[in-house]
Amino acid sequence: MNLTLHVWRQAGPNDKGRFEKYEARDISEHASFLEMLDILNEELVEKGQEPIAFEHDCREGICGSCGMVINGVPHSKQKAITSCQLHMRSFKDGDEIWIEPFRATAFPVLKDLVVDRSAFDRIIQKGGYVSVRTGNAVDANATPIPKTDADAAFDAATCIGCGACVAACPNASAMLFTSAKVSHLGLLPQGQPERYKRVEAMVAQMDQEGFGSCTNHGACQNACPKSISIEYIARMNRDLMKAKLLGSKDD
Amino acid sequence: MRGVLALYQSTIGKKVVMAVTGLMLVGFILGHMAGNLKIYQGAEKYDAYAAGLRELGKPLLGHYQAIWLARLGLLAAVGLHIWSALSLTSASRKARGTGYKKFDDVSMSYASRTMRWGGVILLAFIVYHLLHLTVGTVHREFEYGAVYQNVVLAFQRWPVSVVYIVANLALAMHLYHGIWSMTQTLSLTNNTILRVRRPLAAGIALVVLAGNISIPLSVMLGVISL
Ligand code: HEM
Ligand code: FES
């Protein structure tokens, strides 16, 4: 199939950037979206032009590198996939596709579609570590965990930190990401030490990075490749209120 | 108190303040609507109800004292609600920075997308409404204490009725997303609430809408007259 692409091109962090129009020719419907960009890039290199920079690694939806906004939706309109899991068969011949980087002040564009998501790393770092001597690895079932808690913690832990939630949110809020990270520890017995200290520190860092404020649209959970629910946001709100208002401590 | 201030520092804290003040306002809106429905009992009962509000709390409190306490509470709630909304909105604008060329917002509800402008419409309406039926400066035939007559004469002019109906449509939208949003912000999310919060928000919004707009409609249709 043949496609018309409008791709955001930006030489570096200080470049103003602009959309460039490209024609992608003879793309197989079996190609993935990133492969389509690879094919286009080869052509650009042959013509002596700069290839389109985009981030990718695993190409199977588990690393969270490949973030881009495809026709106005992070990771495309398809539910519960990352950009690398998108196949060209979801487009048809002659389609026009707009490809933009994730937009947030806290995610500055480095080049073309590549943004700097270290803000997420700093939020995680603020979560710190649980300061207990762990000794040897314990038996997997030594601490009984109710099945519902284990499942809920696991669902939160499926967050791959891709940033689609921020990109989809009209407020560029990082509440879904932060709440998933807060909850996957907070729901487990092993995460109880420093639970409240953690939520306070992570939320403070989230605010400091300049993410916006949630208005409960739910755009984040729709864009999330792992379909993480905004119920975790409510959970994080509760933990923060307990920490600040009731002075809940855990050390 | 230190805890409240510490919480208010965070964006989540400002949302909590919006949710709590929003809840107070929802309580007021429901009470206000229920009271106004007394207009269907006729001029005498309605005017007596209005007069009674000014004497609330007797003999502990004097003439107009309770009502002024309530007004101060409402003013504080509206003020904090708007102050937080402004501060969060400006932070969110900055957080997006360069916008998208193409942005697909179909995954969001119309009500959630119009909270900010809807709020501005409500504020404008509240100012007009107070000048109209409380103070009377923008009401041509306003007569202090003749509440029934003031309402009926006002709504006999169709443009006034239209303003009230439009404002109440905006209010219903604001309540629909706001009440749902409040359960999320205040983390009122046990399994029962998760199940009922959508219909509950829609129900309250519809009840308020129906109760309030029934009054201008009744006047225009001649069901209520002098
Ligand atoms: C008059 C000016 C007003 C403005 C500018 C305003 C603005 C806003 C905004 C921007 C939100 C945030 C939406 C969200 O986070 O989901 C909100 C929420 C809310 N509003 Fe208003 N509003 C106003 C009046 C009112 C009134 C009159 C009521 C009640 C009758 C009300 C009830 C609520 C409630 C319950 C919420 C939910 C709070 C939350 O949990 O986030 N608002 N308002
Ligand atoms: S490249 Fe790893 S998730 Fe897409």
Coordinates of C-alpha atoms and ligand atoms in Angstrom, one line a residue:
Chain A
M1 CA 0.0 0.0 0.0
N2 CA 1.0 3.6 -0.5
L3 CA 0.7 6.2 2.3
T4 CA 1.2 9.8 2.9
L5 CA 3.0 10.6 6.1
H6 CA 3.2 13.9 7.9
V7 CA 6.1 13.5 10.4
W8 CA 7.4 16.0 13.0
R9 CA 11.0 16.8 12.2
Q10 CA 13.2 18.6 14.7
A11 CA 17.0 18.6 14.4
G12 CA 17.6 19.0 18.2
P13 CA 16.2 20.3 21.4
N14 CA 16.6 23.9 20.4
D15 CA 15.3 23.6 16.8
K16 CA 11.8 24.9 16.2
G17 CA 10.7 21.9 14.3
R18 CA 8.1 21.4 11.6
F19 CA 6.0 18.8 9.8
E20 CA 7.5 17.1 6.7
K21 CA 5.5 15.2 4.2
Y22 CA 6.7 11.9 2.9
E23 CA 5.3 9.2 0.6
A24 CA 5.8 5.6 1.8
R25 CA 5.5 3.3 -1.2
D26 CA 4.8 -0.4 -1.5
I27 CA 4.4 -1.1 2.2
S28 CA 3.3 -4.6 3.0
E29 CA 0.2 -4.9 5.2
H30 CA 2.3 -7.4 7.2
A31 CA 4.9 -4.8 8.2
S32 CA 4.7 -3.3 11.6
F33 CA 4.4 0.5 11.9
L34 CA 8.1 0.8 13.0
E35 CA 9.1 -1.4 10.0
M36 CA 7.3 1.0 7.8
L37 CA 9.4 3.8 9.2
D38 CA 12.5 1.7 8.8
I39 CA 11.7 1.3 5.1
L40 CA 11.1 5.0 4.7
N41 CA 14.3 5.7 6.6
E42 CA 16.4 3.5 4.2
E43 CA 15.0 5.4 1.3
L44 CA 15.9 8.7 3.0
V45 CA 19.4 7.5 3.8
E46 CA 19.9 6.5 0.1
K47 CA 18.8 9.9 -1.0
G48 CA 21.4 11.3 1.4
Q49 CA 18.8 12.8 3.8
E50 CA 18.6 12.5 7.6
P51 CA 16.5 9.5 8.7
I52 CA 13.6 10.0 11.0
A53 CA 14.7 9.5 14.6
F54 CA 12.4 7.4 16.8
E55 CA 12.9 5.3 19.9
H56 CA 12.5 1.6 19.9
D57 CA 14.1 -1.5 21.5
C58 CA 12.1 -4.7 22.1
R59 CA 9.6 -4.2 19.4
E60 CA 7.2 -6.5 21.2
G61 CA 5.4 -4.2 23.6
I62 CA 7.4 -4.7 26.7
C63 CA 10.1 -2.1 27.0
G64 CA 8.1 1.0 26.6
S65 CA 10.6 2.8 24.3
C66 CA 8.5 3.4 21.3
G67 CA 6.3 6.3 22.0
M68 CA 4.7 8.4 19.3
V69 CA 1.4 10.0 18.6
I70 CA -0.3 8.5 15.6
N71 CA -3.2 10.4 14.1
G72 CA -3.8 12.2 17.4
V73 CA -3.6 9.2 19.7
P74 CA -0.5 7.9 21.5
H75 CA 0.3 4.4 20.1
S76 CA -2.6 4.9 17.6
K77 CA -6.3 4.4 18.1
Q78 CA -5.9 0.6 18.5
K79 CA -6.6 -0.5 22.1
A80 CA -3.9 -1.9 24.4
I81 CA -0.9 -1.9 22.1
T82 CA 2.3 0.0 21.8
S83 CA 3.4 1.7 18.6
C84 CA 5.7 -1.3 17.8
Q85 CA 2.8 -3.7 18.0
L86 CA 0.7 -1.7 15.4
H87 CA 0.5 -3.4 12.1
M88 CA 0.1 -1.7 8.7
R89 CA -3.0 -3.8 8.1
S90 CA -4.9 -1.4 10.3
F91 CA -4.4 1.2 7.5
K92 CA -5.6 1.2 4.0
D93 CA -4.0 2.3 0.7
G94 CA -3.9 6.1 0.3
D95 CA -4.3 6.8 4.1
E96 CA -2.7 10.0 5.5
I97 CA -0.9 9.5 8.8
W98 CA 0.2 12.2 11.2
I99 CA 3.1 11.2 13.4
E100 CA 4.0 13.5 16.3
P101 CA 6.2 13.2 19.4
F102 CA 4.7 12.9 22.9
R103 CA 4.0 16.5 23.9
A104 CA 4.7 17.6 27.5
T105 CA 7.0 20.2 28.9
A106 CA 8.3 17.5 31.2
F107 CA 9.2 15.4 28.1
P108 CA 11.3 17.7 26.0
V109 CA 11.8 16.7 22.4
L110 CA 15.4 15.5 21.8
K111 CA 15.1 14.9 18.1
D112 CA 12.2 14.3 15.7
L113 CA 10.0 11.8 17.6
V114 CA 12.4 11.1 20.4
V115 CA 11.5 12.7 23.8
D116 CA 13.4 12.7 27.0
R117 CA 11.4 10.8 29.6
S118 CA 14.0 11.0 32.4
A119 CA 11.3 12.8 34.5
F120 CA 9.7 9.3 35.0
D121 CA 13.0 7.9 36.2
R122 CA 13.3 10.7 38.7
I123 CA 9.8 9.9 40.0
I124 CA 10.8 6.3 40.4
Q125 CA 14.0 7.2 42.1
K126 CA 12.0 9.3 44.7
G127 CA 10.2 6.1 45.5
G128 CA 13.6 5.0 46.9
Y129 CA 14.0 1.5 48.1
V130 CA 12.6 -0.4 51.0
S131 CA 15.3 -0.2 53.7
V132 CA 15.2 -3.6 55.2
R133 CA 17.9 -6.2 55.2
T134 CA 16.6 -8.8 52.8
G135 CA 19.1 -11.6 53.5
N136 CA 18.7 -14.5 51.2
A137 CA 15.9 -14.8 48.7
V138 CA 12.9 -16.0 50.6
D139 CA 10.5 -18.8 49.6
A140 CA 8.1 -17.5 47.1
N141 CA 5.1 -18.2 49.2
A142 CA 6.5 -17.4 52.6
T143 CA 4.4 -14.3 52.9
P144 CA 0.8 -15.1 52.0
I145 CA -0.9 -12.5 49.8
P146 CA -4.6 -12.4 49.0
K147 CA -5.2 -13.3 45.4
T148 CA -7.1 -10.0 44.7
D149 CA -4.2 -8.0 46.1
A150 CA -1.7 -9.9 44.1
D151 CA -3.7 -9.4 40.9
A152 CA -4.2 -5.7 41.5
A153 CA -0.5 -5.2 42.3
F154 CA 0.4 -7.2 39.2
D155 CA -1.9 -5.1 37.0
A156 CA -0.2 -1.9 38.3
A157 CA 3.2 -3.5 37.8
T158 CA 2.5 -4.1 34.1
C159 CA 3.2 -0.4 33.5
I160 CA 6.1 -0.1 31.1
G161 CA 6.6 3.6 31.7
C162 CA 6.1 4.5 28.0
G163 CA 4.5 7.9 28.8
A164 CA 1.4 7.4 26.7
C165 CA -0.7 8.4 29.7
V166 CA 1.0 11.8 29.8
A167 CA 0.8 12.2 26.0
A168 CA -2.9 11.4 25.9
C169 CA -3.9 13.6 28.9
P170 CA -5.1 17.0 27.9
N171 CA -3.4 18.3 31.1
A172 CA -0.2 16.3 30.4
S173 CA -0.6 14.8 33.9
A174 CA 1.5 11.9 35.1
M175 CA -1.0 10.6 37.6
L176 CA -1.7 7.2 36.0
F177 CA 2.0 6.4 35.7
T178 CA 2.8 7.6 39.3
S179 CA -0.2 5.9 40.7
A180 CA 0.7 2.6 39.0
K181 CA 4.2 2.8 40.5
V182 CA 2.9 3.8 43.9
S183 CA 0.3 1.0 43.9
H184 CA 2.2 -2.0 42.8
L185 CA 4.3 -1.7 45.9
G186 CA 1.6 -0.3 48.2
L187 CA -0.7 -3.2 47.6
L188 CA 1.8 -5.8 48.7
P189 CA 2.9 -6.7 52.3
Q190 CA 6.5 -6.3 51.2
G191 CA 5.7 -2.7 50.2
Q192 CA 4.2 -1.6 53.5
P193 CA 7.4 -0.2 55.0
E194 CA 7.8 3.4 53.8
R195 CA 4.5 3.2 51.9
Y196 CA 3.4 6.7 53.0
K197 CA 6.8 8.2 52.7
R198 CA 7.0 6.9 49.2
V199 CA 3.7 8.3 48.0
E200 CA 4.6 11.8 49.4
A201 CA 8.0 11.8 47.8
M202 CA 6.8 10.5 44.4
V203 CA 3.9 12.9 44.2
A204 CA 6.2 15.8 45.2
Q205 CA 8.6 14.8 42.4
M206 CA 5.8 14.4 39.9
D207 CA 4.6 18.0 40.6
Q208 CA 8.1 19.3 40.5
E209 CA 8.7 17.9 37.1
G210 CA 5.9 20.1 35.8
F211 CA 3.3 17.5 34.8
G212 CA -0.2 18.9 34.8
S213 CA -3.1 18.1 37.1
C214 CA -5.6 15.3 36.5
T215 CA -9.2 16.3 35.6
N216 CA -10.4 12.7 35.5
H217 CA -11.1 12.5 31.8
G218 CA -9.8 8.9 31.6
A219 CA -7.9 9.6 28.4
C220 CA -4.8 8.0 30.0
Q221 CA -6.4 4.6 30.7
N222 CA -7.7 4.5 27.1
A223 CA -4.2 5.2 25.7
C224 CA -2.4 2.9 28.1
P225 CA -1.0 -0.1 26.2
K226 CA -1.4 -2.1 29.3
S227 CA -5.0 -0.8 30.0
I228 CA -4.1 0.3 33.5
S229 CA -7.2 1.6 35.3
I230 CA -7.6 5.1 36.8
E231 CA -8.8 3.3 40.0
Y232 CA -5.1 3.4 40.9
I233 CA -5.2 7.2 40.8
A234 CA -8.0 7.1 43.4
R235 CA -5.8 4.8 45.4
M236 CA -2.8 7.1 45.3
N237 CA -5.1 10.0 46.3
R238 CA -6.2 8.1 49.3
D239 CA -2.6 7.2 50.3
L240 CA -1.5 10.8 50.0
M241 CA -4.5 12.1 52.0
K242 CA -3.7 9.5 54.7
A243 CA -0.1 10.6 54.8
K244 CA -0.7 14.3 54.9
L245 CA -4.0 14.6 56.9
L246 CA -3.8 11.7 59.2
G247 CA -0.1 11.7 59.5
S248 CA 0.1 8.0 58.6
K249 CA 3.6 6.8 59.1
D250 CA 5.2 3.5 58.4
D251 CA 8.8 3.6 59.6
Chain B
M1 CA -4.5 22.4 59.8
R2 CA -0.8 22.0 59.0
G3 CA -1.7 18.7 57.2
V4 CA -4.3 20.5 55.1
L5 CA -1.8 23.2 54.1
A6 CA 0.8 20.5 53.3
L7 CA -1.7 18.7 51.2
Y8 CA -2.8 21.9 49.4
Q9 CA 0.8 22.3 48.2
S10 CA 0.4 19.4 45.9
T11 CA -1.8 19.3 42.8
I12 CA -3.7 16.4 44.4
G13 CA -4.4 18.5 47.4
K14 CA -5.8 21.3 45.3
K15 CA -8.1 18.7 43.7
V16 CA -9.2 17.5 47.1
V17 CA -10.1 21.1 48.0
M18 CA -12.1 21.3 44.7
A19 CA -13.8 18.0 45.5
V20 CA -14.7 19.0 49.1
T21 CA -15.9 22.5 48.2
G22 CA -17.7 21.0 45.2
L23 CA -19.5 18.6 47.5
M24 CA -20.6 21.5 49.7
L25 CA -21.9 23.3 46.7
V26 CA -23.8 20.2 45.5
G27 CA -25.5 20.1 49.0
F28 CA -26.4 23.7 48.6
I29 CA -27.8 23.2 45.0
L30 CA -30.0 20.3 46.2
G31 CA -31.3 22.2 49.2
H32 CA -31.9 25.3 47.0
M33 CA -33.8 23.3 44.4
A34 CA -35.9 21.5 47.0
G35 CA -36.8 24.9 48.6
N36 CA -37.7 26.5 45.3
L37 CA -40.1 23.7 44.5
K38 CA -42.3 25.1 47.3
I39 CA -43.3 27.7 44.7
Y40 CA -45.9 25.1 43.5
Q41 CA -47.6 25.4 46.9
G42 CA -48.6 29.0 46.1
A43 CA -47.5 32.5 47.0
E44 CA -48.3 32.4 50.6
K45 CA -46.3 29.3 51.5
Y46 CA -43.4 30.2 49.2
D47 CA -43.0 33.7 50.6
A48 CA -43.3 32.3 54.2
Y49 CA -40.5 29.8 53.4
A50 CA -38.3 32.6 52.1
A51 CA -39.0 34.7 55.1
G52 CA -38.4 31.7 57.4
L53 CA -34.9 31.3 55.9
R54 CA -34.0 34.8 57.2
E55 CA -35.1 33.9 60.7
L56 CA -33.3 30.5 60.8
G57 CA -31.7 29.6 64.0
K58 CA -34.1 31.5 66.2
P59 CA -33.9 32.2 69.1
L60 CA -30.2 31.3 69.2
L61 CA -29.4 33.5 66.3
G62 CA -31.0 36.8 65.3
H63 CA -32.6 38.1 62.2
Y64 CA -30.5 37.3 59.1
Q65 CA -27.6 35.8 61.1
A66 CA -27.9 32.2 60.0
I67 CA -28.3 33.1 56.4
W68 CA -25.2 35.3 56.5
L69 CA -23.2 32.4 58.0
A70 CA -24.4 30.1 55.2
R71 CA -23.5 32.8 52.7
L72 CA -20.0 33.2 54.1
G73 CA -19.6 29.4 53.9
L74 CA -20.8 29.3 50.3
L75 CA -18.6 32.2 49.3
A76 CA -15.6 30.5 50.8
A77 CA -16.4 27.3 49.1
V78 CA -16.9 29.0 45.7
G79 CA -13.7 31.0 46.2
L80 CA -11.6 28.1 47.1
H81 CA -13.1 26.0 44.3
I82 CA -12.3 28.7 41.7
W83 CA -8.9 29.5 43.1
S84 CA -7.9 25.9 42.9
A85 CA -9.3 25.5 39.4
L86 CA -7.4 28.5 38.2
S87 CA -4.1 27.4 39.7
L88 CA -4.5 23.8 38.4
T89 CA -5.6 25.0 35.0
S90 CA -2.6 27.3 34.6
A91 CA -0.2 24.5 35.7
S92 CA -1.8 22.1 33.2
R93 CA -1.6 24.6 30.3
K94 CA 2.2 25.0 31.0
A95 CA 2.5 21.2 31.3
R96 CA 1.4 20.6 27.7
G97 CA 3.6 23.2 26.1
T98 CA 3.6 22.8 22.4
G99 CA 0.2 21.3 21.5
Y100 CA -0.6 18.6 19.0
K101 CA -1.4 19.3 15.4
K102 CA -3.9 16.4 15.5
F103 CA -5.4 15.5 18.8
D104 CA -8.2 13.0 19.2
D105 CA -10.3 13.7 22.2
V106 CA -13.2 11.4 21.5
S107 CA -12.2 9.2 24.5
M108 CA -13.2 12.0 26.8
S109 CA -16.8 13.0 27.6
Y110 CA -18.3 16.3 26.5
A111 CA -19.0 17.0 30.2
S112 CA -15.3 16.5 31.2
R113 CA -14.0 18.6 28.4
T114 CA -16.2 21.6 29.3
M115 CA -15.6 21.8 33.1
R116 CA -13.5 24.9 32.8
W117 CA -15.7 27.0 30.5
G118 CA -18.7 25.5 32.1
G119 CA -17.4 26.8 35.4
V120 CA -16.9 30.2 34.0
I121 CA -20.5 30.2 32.7
L122 CA -21.7 29.2 36.2
L123 CA -19.8 32.0 37.8
A124 CA -21.3 34.5 35.4
F125 CA -24.7 33.1 36.1
I126 CA -24.3 33.1 39.9
V127 CA -23.4 36.9 39.7
Y128 CA -26.4 37.6 37.5
H129 CA -28.7 35.4 39.6
L130 CA -27.8 37.2 42.8
L131 CA -28.3 40.6 41.3
H132 CA -31.5 39.4 39.8
L133 CA -33.5 37.6 42.5
T134 CA -31.5 38.3 45.7
V135 CA -30.5 42.0 45.4
G136 CA -32.9 42.9 42.6
T137 CA -30.8 45.4 40.8
V138 CA -31.3 43.8 37.4
H139 CA -35.0 43.0 38.0
R140 CA -37.4 45.7 36.8
E141 CA -40.4 44.9 39.1
F142 CA -38.4 43.7 42.1
E143 CA -40.1 44.1 45.4
Y144 CA -38.3 43.1 48.6
G145 CA -39.9 40.1 50.3
A146 CA -42.4 39.4 47.5
V147 CA -40.4 36.4 46.4
Y148 CA -43.2 34.6 44.5
Q149 CA -44.1 37.7 42.5
N150 CA -40.5 38.4 41.7
V151 CA -40.0 35.0 40.3
V152 CA -43.2 34.9 38.3
L153 CA -42.8 38.3 36.8
A154 CA -39.2 37.5 35.9
F155 CA -39.9 34.3 34.1
Q156 CA -42.8 35.8 32.2
R157 CA -40.1 37.5 30.1
W158 CA -38.8 34.7 27.9
P159 CA -35.2 35.9 27.5
V160 CA -34.8 35.6 31.3
S161 CA -36.2 32.1 31.3
V162 CA -33.8 31.1 28.5
V163 CA -30.8 32.4 30.6
Y164 CA -31.9 30.3 33.5
I165 CA -32.5 27.2 31.4
V166 CA -29.1 27.5 29.7
A167 CA -27.3 28.0 33.0
N168 CA -29.0 25.0 34.4
L169 CA -27.9 22.9 31.4
A170 CA -24.4 24.0 32.1
L171 CA -24.8 23.2 35.8
A172 CA -26.1 19.7 35.0
M173 CA -23.0 19.0 32.8
H174 CA -20.7 20.3 35.5
L175 CA -22.4 18.2 38.2
Y176 CA -22.4 15.1 36.0
H177 CA -18.6 15.1 35.6
G178 CA -18.0 16.9 38.9
I179 CA -19.7 14.4 41.1
W180 CA -18.2 11.4 39.4
S181 CA -14.8 13.2 39.6
M182 CA -15.2 13.8 43.3
T183 CA -15.5 10.1 44.1
Q184 CA -12.2 9.6 42.2
T185 CA -10.4 12.5 43.9
L186 CA -11.6 11.6 47.4
S187 CA -11.0 8.0 46.6
L188 CA -14.5 7.0 47.5
T189 CA -14.0 3.9 45.4
N190 CA -15.3 0.8 47.2
N191 CA -17.0 -1.7 44.9
T192 CA -20.5 -0.4 45.5
I193 CA -19.5 3.2 44.8
L194 CA -17.6 2.1 41.7
R195 CA -20.7 0.5 40.4
V196 CA -23.1 3.4 41.2
R197 CA -21.0 6.5 40.7
R198 CA -21.9 7.0 37.0
P199 CA -25.7 6.6 37.4
L200 CA -25.5 8.5 40.7
A201 CA -23.8 11.5 39.1
A202 CA -26.2 11.4 36.2
G203 CA -29.2 11.0 38.5
I204 CA -28.3 14.0 40.7
A205 CA -27.6 16.1 37.6
L206 CA -30.9 15.2 36.1
V207 CA -32.9 15.8 39.2
V208 CA -31.4 19.2 39.7
L209 CA -31.9 20.1 36.0
A210 CA -35.5 18.9 36.0
G211 CA -36.4 20.6 39.3
N212 CA -34.8 23.9 38.5
I213 CA -36.0 24.3 34.9
S214 CA -39.5 23.2 35.7
I215 CA -40.0 26.6 37.4
P216 CA -39.3 28.9 34.4
L217 CA -41.1 26.4 32.1
S218 CA -44.2 26.4 34.4
V219 CA -44.3 30.2 34.5
M220 CA -44.0 30.4 30.7
L221 CA -46.7 27.7 30.2
G222 CA -49.0 29.5 32.7
V223 CA -49.0 26.7 35.3
I224 CA -47.7 29.2 37.8
S225 CA -49.1 32.7 37.6
L226 CA -49.8 35.6 39.9
Ligands
HEM1 C1 -18.5 29.2 39.5 C2 -17.4 28.9 38.9 C3 -16.9 27.5 38.8 C4 -15.8 27.1 38.2 C5 -14.8 28.1 37.5 C6 -15.7 25.7 38.3 C7 -14.6 25.0 37.8 C8 -14.4 23.6 38.0 C9 -13.4 22.8 37.5 C10 -12.3 23.3 36.5 C11 -13.5 21.6 38.0 C12 -12.5 20.5 37.8 C13 -12.9 19.3 37.1 C14 -12.2 18.0 37.5 O1 -11.2 18.1 38.1 O2 -12.7 17.0 37.1 C15 -14.6 21.6 38.9 C16 -15.0 20.5 39.6 C17 -16.2 20.4 40.4 N1 -17.1 21.4 40.5 FE1 -16.9 23.3 39.8 N2 -16.7 25.2 39.1 C18 -17.6 26.3 39.4 C19 -18.8 26.2 40.1 C20 -19.3 25.0 40.6 C21 -20.6 24.9 41.3 C22 -21.6 26.1 41.3 C23 -20.7 23.6 41.7 C24 -21.8 23.0 42.5 C25 -23.0 23.2 42.3 C26 -19.5 22.9 41.4 C27 -19.3 21.6 41.7 C28 -18.1 20.9 41.3 C29 -17.7 19.6 41.8 C30 -18.5 18.7 42.7 C31 -16.5 19.3 41.2 C32 -15.7 18.0 41.4 C33 -14.4 18.2 42.1 C34 -13.3 17.1 41.8 O3 -13.5 16.1 42.4 O4 -12.4 17.3 41.0 N3 -18.7 23.8 40.7 N4 -15.2 22.8 38.9
FES2 S1 9.8 -1.0 21.2 FE1 9.6 -1.9 23.2 S2 7.5 -1.4 23.6 FE2 7.7 -0.8 21.6

